[in-house]
mmCIF file of C-alpha atoms in Angstrom:
data_model
loop_
_atom_site.group_PDB
_atom_site.id
_atom_site.type_symbol
_atom_site.label_atom_id
_atom_site.label_comp_id
_atom_site.label_asym_id
_atom_site.label_seq_id
_atom_site.Cartn_x
_atom_site.Cartn_y
_atom_site.Cartn_z
ATOM 1 C CA MET A 192 24.638 1.077 3.743
ATOM 2 C CA SER A 193 24.311 3.955 1.632
ATOM 3 C CA ALA A 194 21.816 6.649 2.153
ATOM 4 C CA ARG A 195 19.902 5.180 -1.040
ATOM 5 C CA ASP A 196 19.735 2.082 1.155
ATOM 6 C CA ARG A 197 17.076 3.605 3.714
ATOM 7 C CA ASP A 198 14.416 5.902 1.701
ATOM 8 C CA TRP A 199 12.204 6.175 4.993
ATOM 9 C CA ASP A 200 14.510 6.412 8.072
ATOM 10 C CA GLY A 201 11.995 8.237 10.546
ATOM 11 C CA VAL A 202 8.650 7.415 8.857
ATOM 12 C CA ARG A 203 6.554 5.223 11.059
ATOM 13 C CA LEU A 204 3.082 5.041 9.029
ATOM 14 C CA HIS A 205 3.325 3.834 5.585
ATOM 15 C CA VAL A 206 0.098 4.573 3.668
ATOM 16 C CA VAL A 207 -0.191 2.051 0.741
ATOM 17 C CA THR A 208 -2.922 3.063 -1.947
ATOM 18 C CA GLY A 209 -3.373 2.488 -5.851
ATOM 19 C CA LYS A 210 -5.999 1.733 -8.426
ATOM 20 C CA GLY A 211 -7.926 -1.548 -8.352
ATOM 21 C CA GLY A 212 -5.697 -4.450 -9.780
ATOM 22 C CA THR A 213 -2.533 -2.864 -9.022
ATOM 23 C CA GLY A 214 -2.082 -5.314 -6.085
ATOM 24 C CA LYS A 215 -1.641 -2.511 -3.286
ATOM 25 C CA THR A 216 -2.715 -5.138 -0.863
ATOM 26 C CA THR A 217 0.189 -7.283 -1.844
ATOM 27 C CA LEU A 218 2.522 -4.215 -1.876
ATOM 28 C CA ALA A 219 1.434 -3.370 1.482
ATOM 29 C CA ALA A 220 1.880 -7.017 2.979
ATOM 30 C CA ALA A 221 5.394 -7.145 1.195
ATOM 31 C CA LEU A 222 6.437 -3.480 2.664
ATOM 32 C CA ALA A 223 5.386 -4.657 5.847
ATOM 33 C CA LEU A 224 7.862 -7.787 5.756
ATOM 34 C CA ALA A 225 10.568 -5.404 4.317
ATOM 35 C CA LEU A 226 10.079 -3.106 7.323
ATOM 36 C CA ALA A 227 10.202 -5.689 9.933
ATOM 37 C CA SER A 228 12.959 -7.425 8.131
ATOM 38 C CA GLY A 229 16.188 -7.665 10.705
ATOM 39 C CA GLY A 230 14.386 -7.762 13.980
ATOM 40 C CA GLY A 231 11.569 -5.315 13.717
ATOM 41 C CA LYS A 232 7.923 -5.264 14.705
ATOM 42 C CA VAL A 233 5.380 -4.187 12.078
ATOM 43 C CA LEU A 234 1.744 -3.573 12.236
ATOM 44 C CA LEU A 235 -0.042 -4.020 9.053
ATOM 45 C CA VAL A 236 -3.523 -2.383 9.070
ATOM 46 C CA GLU A 237 -6.361 -3.401 6.723
ATOM 47 C CA VAL A 238 -9.497 -0.929 6.426
ATOM 48 C CA GLU A 239 -11.705 -2.043 3.754
ATOM 49 C CA GLY A 240 -13.163 -5.168 5.413
ATOM 50 C CA ARG A 241 -12.067 -7.426 2.450
ATOM 51 C CA GLN A 242 -9.813 -9.772 4.601
ATOM 52 C CA GLY A 243 -7.272 -9.437 1.863
ATOM 53 C CA ILE A 244 -4.450 -9.912 4.507
ATOM 54 C CA ALA A 245 -5.670 -12.967 5.720
ATOM 55 C CA GLN A 246 -6.018 -14.309 2.282
ATOM 56 C CA LEU A 247 -2.277 -13.405 1.529
ATOM 57 C CA PHE A 248 -0.693 -15.116 4.803
ATOM 58 C CA ASP A 249 -2.992 -18.111 4.174
ATOM 59 C CA CYS A 250 -4.516 -17.870 7.819
ATOM 60 C CA PRO A 251 -8.092 -17.595 9.476
ATOM 61 C CA PRO A 252 -9.938 -13.915 8.719
ATOM 62 C CA LEU A 253 -8.753 -11.514 11.122
ATOM 63 C CA PRO A 254 -10.693 -10.374 14.090
ATOM 64 C CA TYR A 255 -10.780 -7.037 15.638
ATOM 65 C CA GLU A 256 -7.426 -7.707 17.491
ATOM 66 C CA GLU A 257 -3.665 -7.568 16.532
ATOM 67 C CA ARG A 258 -2.299 -10.913 15.693
ATOM 68 C CA LYS A 259 0.873 -11.991 14.716
ATOM 69 C CA VAL A 260 0.808 -13.482 10.986
ATOM 70 C CA ALA A 261 4.250 -13.703 9.841
ATOM 71 C CA VAL A 262 7.746 -13.873 10.725
ATOM 72 C CA ALA A 263 9.925 -11.685 8.535
ATOM 73 C CA PRO A 264 13.331 -12.426 6.926
ATOM 74 C CA ARG A 265 16.390 -12.424 8.835
ATOM 75 C CA GLY A 266 13.902 -12.056 12.176
ATOM 76 C CA GLY A 267 11.289 -9.657 12.855
ATOM 77 C CA ASP A 268 7.353 -10.244 13.233
ATOM 78 C CA VAL A 269 4.513 -8.895 11.472
ATOM 79 C CA TYR A 270 1.349 -8.465 13.021
ATOM 80 C CA ALA A 271 -2.036 -7.620 11.280
ATOM 81 C CA LEU A 272 -5.422 -6.153 12.169
ATOM 82 C CA ALA A 273 -8.541 -5.591 10.332
ATOM 83 C CA VAL A 274 -9.936 -2.415 11.569
ATOM 84 C CA ASP A 275 -13.820 -2.940 11.753
ATOM 85 C CA ALA A 276 -15.625 0.827 12.070
ATOM 86 C CA GLU A 277 -18.176 -0.359 14.628
ATOM 87 C CA ALA A 278 -15.637 -2.193 16.817
ATOM 88 C CA ALA A 279 -13.249 1.000 16.376
ATOM 89 C CA LEU A 280 -16.391 3.029 17.421
ATOM 90 C CA LEU A 281 -16.493 0.689 20.875
ATOM 91 C CA ASP A 282 -13.022 1.057 21.422
ATOM 92 C CA TYR A 283 -13.413 4.950 21.250
ATOM 93 C CA LEU A 284 -16.119 5.323 23.620
ATOM 94 C CA GLU A 285 -14.576 2.864 26.121
ATOM 95 C CA MET A 286 -11.358 4.912 25.712
ATOM 96 C CA PHE A 287 -12.623 8.246 26.294
ATOM 97 C CA TYR A 288 -16.049 7.911 27.844
ATOM 98 C CA GLY A 289 -15.735 4.580 29.604
ATOM 99 C CA MET A 290 -18.972 3.354 27.969
ATOM 100 C CA ARG A 291 -18.323 0.367 26.082
ATOM 101 C CA ARG A 292 -21.314 -1.438 27.341
ATOM 102 C CA ALA A 293 -23.592 1.436 26.290
ATOM 103 C CA GLY A 294 -21.799 1.340 22.889
ATOM 104 C CA GLN A 295 -22.794 -2.197 22.477
ATOM 105 C CA ALA A 296 -26.394 -1.521 23.152
ATOM 106 C CA LEU A 297 -25.702 1.532 20.537
ATOM 107 C CA SER A 298 -24.320 -0.541 18.027
ATOM 108 C CA ARG A 299 -27.281 -2.908 17.676
ATOM 109 C CA PHE A 300 -29.252 0.213 16.618
ATOM 110 C CA GLY A 301 -26.789 0.840 13.809
ATOM 111 C CA ALA A 302 -24.822 3.715 15.685
ATOM 112 C CA VAL A 303 -21.900 4.002 13.368
ATOM 113 C CA ASP A 304 -24.323 4.436 10.479
ATOM 114 C CA PHE A 305 -26.140 7.106 12.239
ATOM 115 C CA ALA A 306 -22.906 9.205 13.153
ATOM 116 C CA ALA A 307 -21.498 8.828 9.444
ATOM 117 C CA THR A 308 -24.993 10.030 8.680
ATOM 118 C CA ILE A 309 -24.859 13.401 11.011
ATOM 119 C CA ALA A 310 -21.323 13.764 10.718
ATOM 120 C CA PRO A 311 -19.923 12.899 6.990
ATOM 121 C CA GLY A 312 -16.370 11.168 7.283
ATOM 122 C CA MET A 313 -17.194 9.885 10.690
ATOM 123 C CA ARG A 314 -16.615 6.006 9.558
ATOM 124 C CA ASP A 315 -12.968 7.387 8.112
ATOM 125 C CA VAL A 316 -11.915 8.902 11.167
ATOM 126 C CA LEU A 317 -12.625 5.691 13.260
ATOM 127 C CA LEU A 318 -10.796 3.643 10.609
ATOM 128 C CA THR A 319 -7.782 5.841 10.210
ATOM 129 C CA GLY A 320 -7.813 6.685 13.738
ATOM 130 C CA LYS A 321 -6.950 3.265 15.025
ATOM 131 C CA ALA A 322 -4.146 3.235 12.661
ATOM 132 C CA THR A 323 -2.537 6.418 14.086
ATOM 133 C CA GLU A 324 -3.206 5.217 17.673
ATOM 134 C CA ALA A 325 -0.850 2.197 17.002
ATOM 135 C CA VAL A 326 1.781 4.391 15.583
ATOM 136 C CA ARG A 327 1.572 6.505 18.868
ATOM 137 C CA ARG A 328 1.056 3.767 21.075
ATOM 138 C CA ARG A 329 4.226 2.721 23.538
ATOM 139 C CA VAL A 330 4.939 -0.147 25.646
ATOM 140 C CA GLY A 331 3.181 0.006 28.804
ATOM 141 C CA ALA A 332 0.574 2.753 28.057
ATOM 142 C CA ASP A 333 -2.783 2.858 29.017
ATOM 143 C CA ARG A 334 -4.845 2.441 26.121
ATOM 144 C CA ARG A 335 -8.063 3.841 27.985
ATOM 145 C CA ARG A 336 -6.542 7.299 27.967
ATOM 146 C CA GLY A 337 -5.890 7.192 24.335
ATOM 147 C CA SER A 338 -2.429 7.132 22.688
ATOM 148 C CA GLY A 339 -0.282 6.405 25.552
ATOM 149 C CA ARG A 340 1.854 8.670 27.931
ATOM 150 C CA GLU A 341 2.774 11.881 26.463
ATOM 151 C CA GLY A 342 6.196 12.300 26.462
ATOM 152 C CA SER A 343 7.089 8.979 27.673
ATOM 153 C CA GLN A 344 10.518 7.535 27.183
ATOM 154 C CA GLU A 345 9.154 3.931 26.837
ATOM 155 C CA PRO A 346 9.541 2.321 22.942
ATOM 156 C CA PHE A 347 6.911 2.526 20.743
ATOM 157 C CA VAL A 348 5.153 -0.926 20.588
ATOM 158 C CA TYR A 349 5.416 -0.983 16.642
ATOM 159 C CA ASP A 350 8.649 0.045 14.749
ATOM 160 C CA ALA A 351 6.055 0.644 11.974
ATOM 161 C CA VAL A 352 2.626 0.607 10.764
ATOM 162 C CA VAL A 353 1.729 -0.275 7.178
ATOM 163 C CA MET A 354 -2.044 0.900 6.206
ATOM 164 C CA ASP A 355 -3.673 -1.060 3.144
ATOM 165 C CA ALA A 356 -5.784 2.083 2.555
ATOM 166 C CA PRO A 357 -8.660 2.380 -0.063
ATOM 167 C CA PRO A 358 -7.833 3.097 -3.669
ATOM 168 C CA THR A 359 -6.418 6.139 -5.294
ATOM 169 C CA GLY A 360 -9.525 7.686 -6.443
ATOM 170 C CA ARG A 361 -10.693 8.270 -2.749
ATOM 171 C CA ILE A 362 -7.403 8.354 -0.730
ATOM 172 C CA ALA A 363 -7.238 12.076 -0.200
ATOM 173 C CA GLN A 364 -10.732 12.522 1.055
ATOM 174 C CA PHE A 365 -10.239 9.315 3.456
ATOM 175 C CA LEU A 366 -6.883 10.699 4.839
ATOM 176 C CA ASN A 367 -8.124 14.255 5.201
ATOM 177 C CA VAL A 368 -11.608 13.536 6.390
ATOM 178 C CA ASN A 369 -10.547 14.023 9.958
ATOM 179 C CA ALA A 370 -9.889 17.685 9.600
ATOM 180 C CA GLU A 371 -13.732 18.113 8.636
ATOM 181 C CA VAL A 372 -14.538 16.086 11.842
ATOM 182 C CA ALA A 373 -12.441 17.913 13.921
ATOM 183 C CA GLY A 374 -14.370 20.924 12.633
ATOM 184 C CA LEU A 375 -17.580 19.810 14.326
ATOM 185 C CA ALA A 376 -16.612 20.097 17.865
ATOM 186 C CA ARG A 377 -14.500 22.958 19.385
ATOM 187 C CA VAL A 378 -13.161 21.092 22.403
ATOM 188 C CA GLY A 379 -13.370 17.900 24.346
ATOM 189 C CA PRO A 380 -11.872 14.337 23.423
ATOM 190 C CA ILE A 381 -13.669 14.247 20.075
ATOM 191 C CA ARG A 382 -11.627 17.241 18.924
ATOM 192 C CA ASN A 383 -8.538 16.230 20.584
ATOM 193 C CA HIS A 384 -8.986 12.846 18.908
ATOM 194 C CA ALA A 385 -9.367 14.236 15.300
ATOM 195 C CA ASP A 386 -6.321 16.565 16.101
ATOM 196 C CA LYS A 387 -4.103 13.912 17.001
ATOM 197 C CA VAL A 388 -4.873 11.915 14.083
ATOM 198 C CA MET A 389 -4.376 14.727 11.748
ATOM 199 C CA GLU A 390 -1.178 15.663 13.593
ATOM 200 C CA THR A 391 0.107 11.999 12.933
ATOM 201 C CA MET A 392 -1.178 12.294 9.095
ATOM 202 C CA ARG A 393 0.528 15.600 8.624
ATOM 203 C CA SER A 394 3.799 14.786 10.439
ATOM 204 C CA PRO A 395 7.015 13.693 8.476
ATOM 205 C CA GLU A 396 6.518 10.036 10.178
ATOM 206 C CA THR A 397 3.658 9.360 7.814
ATOM 207 C CA VAL A 398 4.050 8.757 4.094
ATOM 208 C CA VAL A 399 1.656 7.589 1.303
ATOM 209 C CA HIS A 400 2.903 5.294 -1.036
ATOM 210 C CA PHE A 401 1.243 4.567 -4.772
ATOM 211 C CA ALA A 402 0.777 1.045 -6.025
ATOM 212 C CA THR A 403 0.831 1.062 -9.851
ATOM 213 C CA LEU A 404 1.589 -0.432 -13.310
ATOM 214 C CA LEU A 405 3.108 0.529 -16.507
ATOM 215 C CA GLU A 406 -0.030 0.956 -17.911
ATOM 216 C CA GLU A 407 -1.473 4.203 -18.678
ATOM 217 C CA MET A 408 -4.707 4.527 -16.329
ATOM 218 C CA PRO A 409 -2.972 3.081 -13.338
ATOM 219 C CA ALA A 410 0.304 5.327 -13.761
ATOM 220 C CA GLN A 411 -2.212 8.551 -14.441
ATOM 221 C CA GLU A 412 -3.843 7.835 -11.225
ATOM 222 C CA ALA A 413 -0.857 7.752 -9.499
ATOM 223 C CA VAL A 414 0.249 11.176 -10.772
ATOM 224 C CA ASP A 415 -3.065 12.632 -10.012
ATOM 225 C CA GLY A 416 -3.213 11.263 -6.283
ATOM 226 C CA ALA A 417 -0.136 12.378 -5.622
ATOM 227 C CA ALA A 418 -0.907 15.840 -6.785
ATOM 228 C CA GLU A 419 -4.141 15.526 -4.448
ATOM 229 C CA ILE A 420 -2.129 14.217 -1.396
ATOM 230 C CA ARG A 421 0.094 17.321 -1.852
ATOM 231 C CA GLU A 422 -2.693 19.728 -2.139
ATOM 232 C CA VAL A 423 -4.283 18.582 1.241
ATOM 233 C CA GLY A 424 -0.741 18.846 3.239
ATOM 234 C CA LEU A 425 0.253 15.167 3.093
ATOM 235 C CA ASN A 426 3.484 13.613 2.209
ATOM 236 C CA VAL A 427 3.981 11.575 -0.956
ATOM 237 C CA GLY A 428 6.012 8.296 -0.366
ATOM 238 C CA ALA A 429 7.405 5.994 -3.053
ATOM 239 C CA VAL A 430 5.977 5.023 -6.423
ATOM 240 C CA MET A 431 5.543 1.090 -6.178
ATOM 241 C CA VAL A 432 5.523 -0.121 -9.800
ATOM 242 C CA ASN A 433 4.269 -3.767 -9.934
ATOM 243 C CA MET A 434 4.182 -6.755 -12.108
ATOM 244 C CA VAL A 435 7.041 -5.353 -13.987
ATOM 245 C CA ARG A 436 8.232 -7.766 -16.739
ATOM 246 C CA ASP A 437 11.772 -7.739 -18.543
ATOM 247 C CA PRO A 438 12.445 -7.069 -22.240
ATOM 248 C CA LEU A 439 12.643 -10.284 -24.154
ATOM 249 C CA PHE A 440 15.572 -8.827 -26.496
ATOM 250 C CA ASP A 441 18.569 -6.301 -26.327
ATOM 251 C CA ALA A 442 17.678 -2.638 -26.861
ATOM 252 C CA GLU A 443 19.025 -2.541 -30.386
ATOM 253 C CA SER A 444 16.984 -5.590 -31.394
ATOM 254 C CA LEU A 445 13.796 -3.532 -29.565
ATOM 255 C CA ALA A 446 14.693 -0.534 -31.620
ATOM 256 C CA ALA A 447 14.684 -2.110 -35.080
ATOM 257 C CA ALA A 448 11.375 -3.919 -34.262
ATOM 258 C CA ALA A 449 9.771 -0.899 -33.294
ATOM 259 C CA ALA A 450 10.933 0.952 -36.335
ATOM 260 C CA GLY A 451 9.906 -1.965 -38.552
ATOM 261 C CA ARG A 452 13.196 -2.889 -39.440
ATOM 262 C CA LEU A 453 13.111 -6.516 -38.686
ATOM 263 C CA ASP A 454 14.706 -8.687 -40.870
ATOM 264 C CA VAL A 455 11.807 -11.544 -41.448
ATOM 265 C CA ASP A 456 14.084 -13.364 -44.153
ATOM 266 C CA ALA A 457 16.622 -14.023 -41.582
ATOM 267 C CA LEU A 458 14.068 -14.883 -39.067
ATOM 268 C CA ALA A 459 12.818 -17.406 -41.649
ATOM 269 C CA CYS A 460 16.202 -18.902 -42.386
ATOM 270 C CA GLY A 461 16.564 -19.358 -38.662
ATOM 271 C CA LEU A 462 13.164 -21.127 -38.356
ATOM 272 C CA LYS A 463 14.064 -23.160 -41.161
ATOM 273 C CA ALA A 464 17.429 -24.287 -39.864
ATOM 274 C CA ALA A 465 15.452 -25.502 -36.777
ATOM 275 C CA ARG A 466 13.325 -27.620 -38.995
ATOM 276 C CA LEU A 467 9.953 -26.058 -38.106
ATOM 277 C CA GLU A 468 7.209 -26.463 -40.698
ATOM 278 C CA HIS A 469 5.958 -23.166 -42.672
ATOM 279 C CA PRO A 470 9.005 -21.026 -41.418
ATOM 280 C CA GLU A 471 8.074 -18.203 -43.655
ATOM 281 C CA GLN A 472 4.589 -18.075 -42.131
ATOM 282 C CA ARG A 473 5.917 -18.373 -38.497
ATOM 283 C CA ALA A 474 8.536 -15.685 -39.095
ATOM 284 C CA ARG A 475 5.936 -13.158 -40.054
ATOM 285 C CA GLU A 476 3.964 -14.079 -37.197
ATOM 286 C CA LEU A 477 6.881 -13.937 -35.013
ATOM 287 C CA ALA A 478 8.244 -10.505 -36.233
ATOM 288 C CA GLU A 479 4.589 -9.283 -35.643
ATOM 289 C CA GLU A 480 4.916 -10.653 -31.880
ATOM 290 C CA ILE A 481 8.313 -8.855 -31.530
ATOM 291 C CA THR A 482 7.251 -5.697 -32.771
ATOM 292 C CA ASP A 483 4.214 -5.577 -30.685
ATOM 293 C CA HIS A 484 6.661 -6.527 -27.595
ATOM 294 C CA ALA A 485 8.988 -3.769 -28.678
ATOM 295 C CA LEU A 486 6.026 -1.045 -28.980
ATOM 296 C CA ARG A 487 4.764 -2.116 -25.552
ATOM 297 C CA MET A 488 8.664 -1.605 -24.029
ATOM 298 C CA ARG A 489 8.700 1.764 -25.589
ATOM 299 C CA VAL A 490 5.291 2.543 -23.882
ATOM 300 C CA GLU A 491 6.403 1.315 -20.674
ATOM 301 C CA SER A 492 9.418 3.474 -21.125
ATOM 302 C CA ALA A 493 7.302 6.710 -21.502
ATOM 303 C CA ILE A 494 5.537 5.851 -18.432
ATOM 304 C CA ARG A 495 8.546 5.345 -16.490
ATOM 305 C CA ASP A 496 9.518 9.136 -17.527
ATOM 306 C CA ARG A 497 6.030 10.210 -16.582
ATOM 307 C CA LEU A 498 6.475 8.637 -12.985
ATOM 308 C CA ALA A 499 10.032 9.939 -12.629
ATOM 309 C CA ASP A 500 8.821 13.364 -12.741
ATOM 310 C CA LEU A 501 7.099 13.044 -9.463
ATOM 311 C CA GLU A 502 10.515 13.008 -8.275
ATOM 312 C CA GLN A 503 9.925 10.282 -5.675
ATOM 313 C CA PRO A 504 11.563 7.080 -4.864
ATOM 314 C CA ARG A 505 10.562 4.392 -7.443
ATOM 315 C CA TYR A 506 10.610 0.597 -6.808
ATOM 316 C CA GLU A 507 9.766 -1.965 -9.613
ATOM 317 C CA LEU A 508 8.606 -5.547 -8.515
ATOM 318 C CA PRO A 509 8.559 -8.249 -10.821
ATOM 319 C CA PHE A 510 5.292 -10.097 -12.437
ATOM 320 C CA LEU A 511 5.263 -13.742 -10.742
ATOM 321 C CA ASN A 512 4.359 -16.121 -13.189
ATOM 322 C CA ASP A 513 3.220 -18.380 -10.480
ATOM 323 C CA GLY A 514 1.086 -16.014 -8.648
ATOM 324 C CA ILE A 515 1.183 -14.527 -5.013
ATOM 325 C CA ASP A 516 1.936 -17.307 -2.283
ATOM 326 C CA LEU A 517 3.857 -17.033 0.692
ATOM 327 C CA GLY A 518 6.897 -17.204 -1.324
ATOM 328 C CA GLY A 519 6.042 -14.608 -3.497
ATOM 329 C CA LEU A 520 5.362 -12.454 -0.781
ATOM 330 C CA TYR A 521 8.778 -12.470 0.472
ATOM 331 C CA MET A 522 10.404 -12.314 -2.619
ATOM 332 C CA LEU A 523 8.812 -8.939 -3.382
ATOM 333 C CA ALA A 524 9.691 -8.079 0.452
ATOM 334 C CA ASP A 525 13.175 -8.567 -0.653
ATOM 335 C CA GLY A 526 13.088 -6.654 -3.757
ATOM 336 C CA LEU A 527 11.693 -3.632 -1.759
ATOM 337 C CA ARG A 528 14.147 -3.905 0.836
ATOM 338 C CA GLU A 529 17.221 -4.062 -1.796
ATOM 339 C CA GLN A 530 15.740 -1.127 -3.423
ATOM 340 C CA GLY A 531 15.753 1.090 -0.242
ATOM 341 C CA ALA A 532 12.174 0.433 0.793
ATOM 342 C CA ALA A 533 13.336 -0.667 4.174
#
């Protein structure tokens, strides 16, 4: 393998974000399959409560526990977890204070909403904290003590964790809010927990990938989101361009069409030779469609150039005419792996 075949050696937490409609959940799932390919063990974490992962893998709604949802290409396992803020709070109380029973009583009175009111961002720190705990967890670790034995030589439970994160518009706040929570307590378990979360988030082991399309608004959100991520001290990962359609004509024909130099008469002759009715009218309509397609390809080329300015790896995934099913997920996973994502 060349260096280009493996863009993320050493990265263990992959955060996937993107504007709504870019297919970020689909790309997060495909990335998890790609990373597990060849014998790995990867955890795919959902934090928005939409059960999108269960729909993609055609399985029942995920509970608040890690469950195997797929076997990766060439061996390897993908586990999934739908993180619920309330359940994460109960986990937190048991882990640090041995208070699960008391926490269950508190949850009946809306403890998570109360905590989020007095400490803005508490809900997010509970969600991100679960993912970072999975990143640090080692085989045989005592989870009641947090993230496993510090300095332990035991292997990690998961080779990588992929988080299907909130949309680009709030990703920087979602990932950096732990710093605000850490400021609420100078010492103690809460402060230690928040510090460990931010230590993982800001380490070279964590990157934030941006799902986008070759369209103006999603691409601009990716560019702006990458700038915000860098401003808060986090690491930008790849640009994952989804639903890419191949050009229908060669470069010379597209350039001629975009410049308005299509030979409509030649098109009409071809249609007439094919014995189609009204060849002149059809030729004009076809010329308009070809021109629109050529102009669209020109716009997409300009968007690619803008995304290239981020100077991050860029992966392009095809538009799947038959929609997304398990077969489509595996196809996208292969595409990510072949382009260097795993």
